[in-house]
């Protein structure tokens, strides 16, 4: 795949009005995940390519911090952050101003017998 093809592929994931940033020169993705109950063992971060294939699975430390080396040959495009009992979050790398100190806050879900609601905290 040429650089031009890869660029157009990444642009396909950029929402209208968002800023597109080329991060191919950056070697690391790092940051913090916040969950209200501070149970970071439940959190999983999946580094995905543009086809939605998992490249790497990351578990944050006991404070929610994570750091991963990026291999651009594998064409990382997004991260999928999830934890049981929380609303999952998809974050596209090209929409971030920087891949350092990324902050992710997961929202706790509350369940009712007849419907599901997302609780804002």
PDB file of C-alpha atoms in Angstrom:
ATOM      1  CA  UNK A   1       0.000   0.000   0.000  1.00  0.00           C
ATOM      2  CA  UNK A   2       1.398   3.364  -0.942  1.00  0.00           C
ATOM      3  CA  UNK A   3       1.608   6.289   1.478  1.00  0.00           C
ATOM      4  CA  UNK A   4      -1.125   8.063  -0.471  1.00  0.00           C
ATOM      5  CA  UNK A   5      -3.460   5.030  -0.185  1.00  0.00           C
ATOM      6  CA  UNK A   6      -2.764   4.696   3.550  1.00  0.00           C
ATOM      7  CA  UNK A   7      -3.384   8.420   4.019  1.00  0.00           C
ATOM      8  CA  UNK A   8      -6.762   8.222   2.283  1.00  0.00           C
ATOM      9  CA  UNK A   9      -7.638   5.161   4.366  1.00  0.00           C
ATOM     10  CA  UNK A  10      -6.908   7.010   7.619  1.00  0.00           C
ATOM     11  CA  UNK A  11      -8.861  10.051   6.415  1.00  0.00           C
ATOM     12  CA  UNK A  12     -11.910   7.810   5.965  1.00  0.00           C
ATOM     13  CA  UNK A  13     -12.037   7.509   9.763  1.00  0.00           C
ATOM     14  CA  UNK A  14     -11.901  11.265  10.402  1.00  0.00           C
ATOM     15  CA  UNK A  15     -15.324  12.657  11.397  1.00  0.00           C
ATOM     16  CA  UNK A  16     -16.529  15.749   9.573  1.00  0.00           C
ATOM     17  CA  UNK A  17     -15.178  18.865  11.274  1.00  0.00           C
ATOM     18  CA  UNK A  18     -12.394  16.986  13.073  1.00  0.00           C
ATOM     19  CA  UNK A  19      -8.740  17.835  12.614  1.00  0.00           C
ATOM     20  CA  UNK A  20      -6.630  15.226  10.825  1.00  0.00           C
ATOM     21  CA  UNK A  21      -3.148  14.778  12.289  1.00  0.00           C
ATOM     22  CA  UNK A  22      -0.451  12.556  10.776  1.00  0.00           C
ATOM     23  CA  UNK A  23       1.355  10.821  13.662  1.00  0.00           C
ATOM     24  CA  UNK A  24       3.550   8.445  11.648  1.00  0.00           C
ATOM     25  CA  UNK A  25       6.703  10.034  13.095  1.00  0.00           C
ATOM     26  CA  UNK A  26       5.659   9.295  16.691  1.00  0.00           C
ATOM     27  CA  UNK A  27       6.971   6.101  18.273  1.00  0.00           C
ATOM     28  CA  UNK A  28       4.785   5.810  21.374  1.00  0.00           C
ATOM     29  CA  UNK A  29       1.167   6.045  22.431  1.00  0.00           C
ATOM     30  CA  UNK A  30       0.768   6.845  26.121  1.00  0.00           C
ATOM     31  CA  UNK A  31      -1.765   8.206  28.544  1.00  0.00           C
ATOM     32  CA  UNK A  32      -4.222   7.491  31.336  1.00  0.00           C
ATOM     33  CA  UNK A  33      -7.606   5.830  31.569  1.00  0.00           C
ATOM     34  CA  UNK A  34      -9.950   6.985  34.325  1.00  0.00           C
ATOM     35  CA  UNK A  35     -12.757   4.862  35.776  1.00  0.00           C
ATOM     36  CA  UNK A  36     -14.839   6.097  38.736  1.00  0.00           C
ATOM     37  CA  UNK A  37     -14.157   3.073  40.958  1.00  0.00           C
ATOM     38  CA  UNK A  38     -10.376   3.040  40.204  1.00  0.00           C
ATOM     39  CA  UNK A  39     -10.501  -0.666  39.291  1.00  0.00           C
ATOM     40  CA  UNK A  40      -8.030  -0.558  36.407  1.00  0.00           C
ATOM     41  CA  UNK A  41      -7.689  -4.362  36.249  1.00  0.00           C
ATOM     42  CA  UNK A  42     -11.043  -4.347  34.416  1.00  0.00           C
ATOM     43  CA  UNK A  43      -9.769  -2.003  31.675  1.00  0.00           C
ATOM     44  CA  UNK A  44      -8.564  -3.321  28.319  1.00  0.00           C
ATOM     45  CA  UNK A  45      -7.088  -1.149  25.574  1.00  0.00           C
ATOM     46  CA  UNK A  46      -6.894  -2.673  22.107  1.00  0.00           C
ATOM     47  CA  UNK A  47      -4.725  -1.097  19.441  1.00  0.00           C
ATOM     48  CA  UNK A  48      -6.535  -1.661  16.122  1.00  0.00           C
ATOM     49  CA  UNK A  49      -5.580  -1.229  12.480  1.00  0.00           C
ATOM     50  CA  UNK A  50      -7.793   0.467   9.881  1.00  0.00           C
ATOM     51  CA  UNK A  51      -9.506  -2.855   9.084  1.00  0.00           C
ATOM     52  CA  UNK A  52     -10.550  -3.301  12.723  1.00  0.00           C
ATOM     53  CA  UNK A  53      -8.031  -6.065  13.370  1.00  0.00           C
ATOM     54  CA  UNK A  54      -6.452  -6.099  16.830  1.00  0.00           C
ATOM     55  CA  UNK A  55      -2.720  -5.342  16.694  1.00  0.00           C
ATOM     56  CA  UNK A  56      -1.989  -5.356  20.411  1.00  0.00           C
ATOM     57  CA  UNK A  57      -3.809  -5.628  23.728  1.00  0.00           C
ATOM     58  CA  UNK A  58      -2.738  -3.261  26.516  1.00  0.00           C
ATOM     59  CA  UNK A  59      -3.627  -3.453  30.203  1.00  0.00           C
ATOM     60  CA  UNK A  60      -3.042  -0.194  32.118  1.00  0.00           C
ATOM     61  CA  UNK A  61      -1.140  -0.221  35.419  1.00  0.00           C
ATOM     62  CA  UNK A  62      -2.774   0.173  38.848  1.00  0.00           C
ATOM     63  CA  UNK A  63      -3.061   3.955  38.305  1.00  0.00           C
ATOM     64  CA  UNK A  64      -4.582   3.677  34.827  1.00  0.00           C
ATOM     65  CA  UNK A  65      -1.392   4.636  32.954  1.00  0.00           C
ATOM     66  CA  UNK A  66      -0.411   2.940  29.703  1.00  0.00           C
ATOM     67  CA  UNK A  67       2.374   3.177  27.121  1.00  0.00           C
ATOM     68  CA  UNK A  68       2.829   1.199  23.920  1.00  0.00           C
ATOM     69  CA  UNK A  69       5.433   1.252  21.150  1.00  0.00           C
ATOM     70  CA  UNK A  70       3.805   1.919  17.767  1.00  0.00           C
ATOM     71  CA  UNK A  71       4.820  -0.195  14.771  1.00  0.00           C
ATOM     72  CA  UNK A  72       3.628   1.806  11.760  1.00  0.00           C
ATOM     73  CA  UNK A  73       4.205  -1.173   9.457  1.00  0.00           C
ATOM     74  CA  UNK A  74       1.088  -2.689  11.118  1.00  0.00           C
ATOM     75  CA  UNK A  75      -0.860   0.542  10.374  1.00  0.00           C
ATOM     76  CA  UNK A  76      -2.329   1.375  13.794  1.00  0.00           C
ATOM     77  CA  UNK A  77      -5.459   3.509  13.368  1.00  0.00           C
ATOM     78  CA  UNK A  78      -7.418   3.471  16.628  1.00  0.00           C
ATOM     79  CA  UNK A  79      -7.718   2.256  20.179  1.00  0.00           C
ATOM     80  CA  UNK A  80     -10.769   0.564  21.652  1.00  0.00           C
ATOM     81  CA  UNK A  81     -11.017   1.078  25.414  1.00  0.00           C
ATOM     82  CA  UNK A  82     -13.399  -1.134  27.377  1.00  0.00           C
ATOM     83  CA  UNK A  83     -14.148  -2.357  30.876  1.00  0.00           C
ATOM     84  CA  UNK A  84     -16.972  -4.468  32.244  1.00  0.00           C
ATOM     85  CA  UNK A  85     -19.761  -2.202  33.479  1.00  0.00           C
ATOM     86  CA  UNK A  86     -18.549   0.825  31.481  1.00  0.00           C
ATOM     87  CA  UNK A  87     -19.405   2.267  28.087  1.00  0.00           C
ATOM     88  CA  UNK A  88     -16.643   1.392  25.603  1.00  0.00           C
ATOM     89  CA  UNK A  89     -14.775   4.180  23.834  1.00  0.00           C
ATOM     90  CA  UNK A  90     -13.279   4.174  20.310  1.00  0.00           C
ATOM     91  CA  UNK A  91     -10.556   6.751  19.716  1.00  0.00           C
ATOM     92  CA  UNK A  92      -9.008   7.340  16.298  1.00  0.00           C
ATOM     93  CA  UNK A  93      -5.314   8.232  16.438  1.00  0.00           C
ATOM     94  CA  UNK A  94      -5.500  10.715  13.568  1.00  0.00           C
ATOM     95  CA  UNK A  95      -8.042  12.799  15.542  1.00  0.00           C
ATOM     96  CA  UNK A  96      -5.706  13.282  18.512  1.00  0.00           C
ATOM     97  CA  UNK A  97      -3.465  16.357  18.609  1.00  0.00           C
ATOM     98  CA  UNK A  98      -0.732  14.225  20.232  1.00  0.00           C
ATOM     99  CA  UNK A  99      -0.227  10.552  21.024  1.00  0.00           C
ATOM    100  CA  UNK A 100       1.399  11.443  24.347  1.00  0.00           C
ATOM    101  CA  UNK A 101      -0.610  11.991  27.550  1.00  0.00           C
ATOM    102  CA  UNK A 102      -3.906  10.823  26.023  1.00  0.00           C
ATOM    103  CA  UNK A 103      -6.694  11.054  28.613  1.00  0.00           C
ATOM    104  CA  UNK A 104      -9.641   8.648  28.430  1.00  0.00           C
ATOM    105  CA  UNK A 105     -12.573   8.662  30.864  1.00  0.00           C
ATOM    106  CA  UNK A 106     -14.976   5.750  30.824  1.00  0.00           C
ATOM    107  CA  UNK A 107     -18.592   6.295  31.863  1.00  0.00           C
ATOM    108  CA  UNK A 108     -20.234   3.777  34.180  1.00  0.00           C
ATOM    109  CA  UNK A 109     -23.387   2.078  32.894  1.00  0.00           C
ATOM    110  CA  UNK A 110     -26.449   1.635  35.049  1.00  0.00           C
ATOM    111  CA  UNK A 111     -28.884  -1.110  34.215  1.00  0.00           C
ATOM    112  CA  UNK A 112     -32.619  -1.133  34.714  1.00  0.00           C
ATOM    113  CA  UNK A 113     -35.004  -4.039  34.207  1.00  0.00           C
ATOM    114  CA  UNK A 114     -36.578  -2.584  31.068  1.00  0.00           C
ATOM    115  CA  UNK A 115     -33.804  -0.461  29.561  1.00  0.00           C
ATOM    116  CA  UNK A 116     -30.128   0.417  29.683  1.00  0.00           C
ATOM    117  CA  UNK A 117     -28.939   3.903  30.606  1.00  0.00           C
ATOM    118  CA  UNK A 118     -25.531   5.492  30.660  1.00  0.00           C
ATOM    119  CA  UNK A 119     -24.787   7.266  33.907  1.00  0.00           C
ATOM    120  CA  UNK A 120     -22.897  10.562  33.619  1.00  0.00           C
ATOM    121  CA  UNK A 121     -20.410  11.103  36.447  1.00  0.00           C
TER     122      UNK A 121
END
